[in-house]
Structures are given as structure tokens and as C-alpha cells.
Coordinates of C-alpha atoms in Angstrom, one line a residue:
M1 CA 122.0 112.5 106.7
R2 CA 120.9 115.3 104.4
R3 CA 118.7 112.9 102.4
T4 CA 117.0 111.7 105.6
Y5 CA 116.1 115.4 106.4
L6 CA 114.9 115.9 102.9
L7 CA 112.6 112.8 103.2
W8 CA 111.1 113.9 106.5
T9 CA 110.8 117.6 105.4
I10 CA 108.8 116.5 102.3
A11 CA 106.7 114.1 104.4
A12 CA 105.9 116.7 107.0
A13 CA 105.1 119.4 104.4
G14 CA 103.0 117.1 102.3
F15 CA 101.1 115.8 105.3
A16 CA 100.5 119.4 106.5
V17 CA 99.3 120.7 103.2
D18 CA 97.0 117.7 102.8
Q19 CA 95.4 118.1 106.2
V20 CA 95.0 121.9 105.9
T21 CA 93.3 121.5 102.5
K22 CA 91.0 118.8 103.8
A23 CA 90.1 121.0 106.8
I24 CA 89.3 123.9 104.4
A25 CA 87.3 121.5 102.1
A26 CA 85.3 120.1 105.0
V27 CA 84.1 123.7 105.8
A28 CA 84.0 125.3 102.3
V29 CA 83.1 122.4 100.0
E30 CA 81.3 119.7 102.0
G31 CA 77.5 120.3 102.1
H32 CA 77.7 122.9 99.4
E33 CA 77.1 122.8 95.6
P34 CA 80.1 121.8 93.6
R35 CA 82.4 124.8 92.8
H36 CA 84.1 125.0 89.4
A37 CA 87.5 126.6 88.6
L38 CA 89.6 127.1 85.6
G39 CA 86.7 127.3 83.2
G40 CA 85.1 124.2 84.6
A41 CA 88.2 122.0 84.2
V42 CA 88.5 121.6 88.0
T43 CA 85.6 120.9 90.3
F44 CA 85.6 121.1 94.0
T45 CA 83.1 118.7 95.5
A46 CA 83.2 116.7 98.7
F47 CA 83.1 112.9 98.8
R48 CA 83.7 110.7 101.9
N49 CA 85.5 107.6 100.6
P50 CA 85.7 104.7 103.0
G51 CA 87.5 102.5 100.5
A52 CA 90.5 103.0 98.1
A53 CA 90.8 104.8 94.8
G54 CA 87.5 104.7 92.9
S55 CA 85.7 103.6 96.0
F56 CA 87.2 100.2 95.7
A57 CA 86.4 97.9 98.7
P58 CA 84.4 100.5 100.7
R59 CA 84.0 98.1 103.7
A60 CA 87.8 97.6 104.0
T61 CA 88.6 100.8 105.8
L62 CA 90.4 99.0 108.6
V63 CA 92.4 97.0 106.1
F64 CA 93.5 100.1 104.3
A65 CA 94.4 101.8 107.6
L66 CA 96.6 98.8 108.5
L67 CA 98.3 98.8 105.0
A68 CA 99.0 102.5 105.4
A69 CA 100.5 101.9 108.8
V70 CA 102.8 99.2 107.4
V71 CA 103.9 101.5 104.6
L72 CA 104.7 104.2 107.2
V73 CA 106.7 101.8 109.3
L74 CA 108.7 100.5 106.4
I75 CA 109.6 104.0 105.1
A76 CA 110.6 105.1 108.6
R77 CA 112.9 102.0 108.9
V78 CA 114.7 102.7 105.6
A79 CA 114.7 106.5 105.9
P80 CA 118.1 106.7 107.8
S81 CA 119.9 104.8 105.0
V82 CA 118.5 106.6 102.0
R83 CA 121.3 108.2 100.1
S84 CA 119.6 109.4 96.9
A85 CA 117.6 112.7 96.7
G86 CA 115.2 111.0 94.3
W87 CA 114.5 108.2 96.6
A88 CA 114.1 110.7 99.5
V89 CA 111.6 112.8 97.6
G90 CA 109.7 109.7 96.4
L91 CA 109.5 108.1 99.8
G92 CA 108.7 111.4 101.5
L93 CA 105.7 111.9 99.2
I94 CA 104.5 108.4 99.7
F95 CA 104.8 108.9 103.5
A96 CA 102.9 112.2 103.3
G97 CA 100.1 110.7 101.3
A98 CA 99.8 107.4 103.3
G99 CA 99.9 109.4 106.5
G100 CA 97.3 111.9 105.4
N101 CA 94.8 109.3 104.4
L102 CA 95.6 107.2 107.5
A103 CA 94.8 110.2 109.6
D104 CA 91.4 110.5 107.9
R105 CA 90.7 106.8 108.5
L106 CA 91.6 107.1 112.1
F107 CA 90.1 110.5 113.1
R108 CA 87.4 111.5 110.6
T109 CA 83.7 110.6 110.9
P110 CA 82.1 108.2 111.6
G111 CA 84.8 107.4 114.2
F112 CA 88.2 106.1 115.2
G113 CA 89.3 103.4 112.7
R114 CA 86.2 103.7 110.6
G115 CA 86.7 107.2 109.2
A116 CA 86.4 108.0 105.5
V117 CA 89.0 109.8 103.5
L118 CA 87.8 113.2 102.3
D119 CA 88.2 113.5 98.6
F120 CA 87.3 116.9 97.1
I121 CA 89.1 117.6 93.8
Q122 CA 87.9 116.5 90.4
V123 CA 89.8 117.3 87.2
G124 CA 87.6 116.9 84.1
S125 CA 85.7 113.7 84.3
S126 CA 88.3 112.0 86.5
G127 CA 87.6 110.5 89.8
I128 CA 87.5 112.6 92.9
F129 CA 90.8 112.7 94.9
N130 CA 92.7 114.7 97.5
L131 CA 96.3 115.9 97.8
A132 CA 97.3 112.8 99.8
D133 CA 96.3 110.7 96.8
Q134 CA 98.5 112.9 94.6
C135 CA 101.4 112.6 96.9
V136 CA 101.2 108.8 96.8
T137 CA 100.9 108.9 93.0
A138 CA 103.8 111.3 92.5
G139 CA 106.0 109.5 95.0
A140 CA 105.3 106.1 93.4
A141 CA 106.2 107.5 90.0
I142 CA 109.5 108.9 91.3
V143 CA 110.3 105.6 93.0
L144 CA 109.6 103.8 89.7
I145 CA 111.9 106.2 87.9
Q146 CA 114.6 105.7 90.4
T147 CA 114.2 101.9 90.1
F148 CA 114.3 101.9 86.3
R149 CA 117.4 104.2 86.3
G150 CA 119.1 101.7 88.6
V151 CA 119.6 104.2 91.4
P152 CA 120.0 102.2 94.6
L153 CA 117.8 103.0 97.6
R154 CA 120.6 102.7 100.0
T155 CA 124.3 103.2 99.8
V156 CA 126.1 100.0 100.5
A157 CA 129.0 100.5 102.9
A158 CA 132.2 100.3 101.0
R159 CA 134.4 97.3 101.9
S160 CA 137.9 98.0 103.0
P161 CA 140.4 96.4 100.8
A162 CA 142.2 93.5 102.2
K163 CA 145.3 94.5 104.0
A164 CA 148.3 93.7 102.0
S165 CA 150.9 91.6 103.7
L166 CA 154.0 93.5 104.3
P167 CA 157.2 91.4 103.8
L168 CA 159.1 91.1 107.0
E169 CA 162.4 92.9 106.9
Q170 CA 165.4 90.9 107.6

């Protein structure tokens, strides 16, 4: 039960931080000249991305929204049986990121189900991303580590040993 709470706490916190930072970026970054931080290593510039990472498939917003919804449902279904803190953290981060970007696709301009994800962070010459993207990336890395370490997602219920036959007393 504790692992389920951990998963949902991370999912809620990640989602909230993503949405708050996007709301700030929509006001402070979008429509303004790019802002540089850390000696120019980080740039804050707004980009509305209707597609996936790197603007892949920009006309597939609805497809990406449906995929995110499927991911959220799958994680919600396995959440009660997660027994590893690593899996809880990884799945919580993926849920936060998928939920954050899904919220953008559903509720940001140009309209319901056609919205573009707000990306606003660029490190060096990398692509522009947001915190939801980083949640998905970190969560996926943790899930891969758990998988390679052989940590099971769920705890299999222990089987009770066969009841030994007691000899009848005579």
C-alpha cells in the first residue's frame, strides 16, 4: 500500500510542477525574446509542439493524446499491485509526464483535443522540452533499470504449502 501512495504522490507532484511551470512560461516566456541562464547554458524560449519529441508527427496530436490516455489507464491499473519503490517512482514519473502533456493536448490552444504541448527549456543546443518530458524520460530510465536488475513490478502472492496429511491416530 505504501508503494501505491508513493506512486500517486510522485505523479501528483510531477504533474503539478509541470503545469505550474508551463503556466509561468506561458506568461513570462511566450511572446518574449529568449532568456538565458547559467551563462547561456540554459535558454528559456516558448515553442508550441503539436507533435512528439523533436516535432515528430505534428499532425498526430489526437493520436498522441490517445496514447497518453492509454498509458495513464495502464499505470492506474497496475498501481495497486506495485511493491517496489523503484517501480513506484518510475511509473509515478511516467504518469506525471504523460498526464502533463495530455492536459496540454486537451486544454491548450488551439482547442480541446487539438492543443499543442508547451515546450520552453533548452539546454545547450538540445531540443526544446518541458518538465513533463523530463518526467517521462527519468521514469522510463528508472523502469529500465528496475527491469535490468530483475526487480519484479508486482509481488506475486505466495502460495501456501500443501497441507501435509496427518496420519490418523489409532
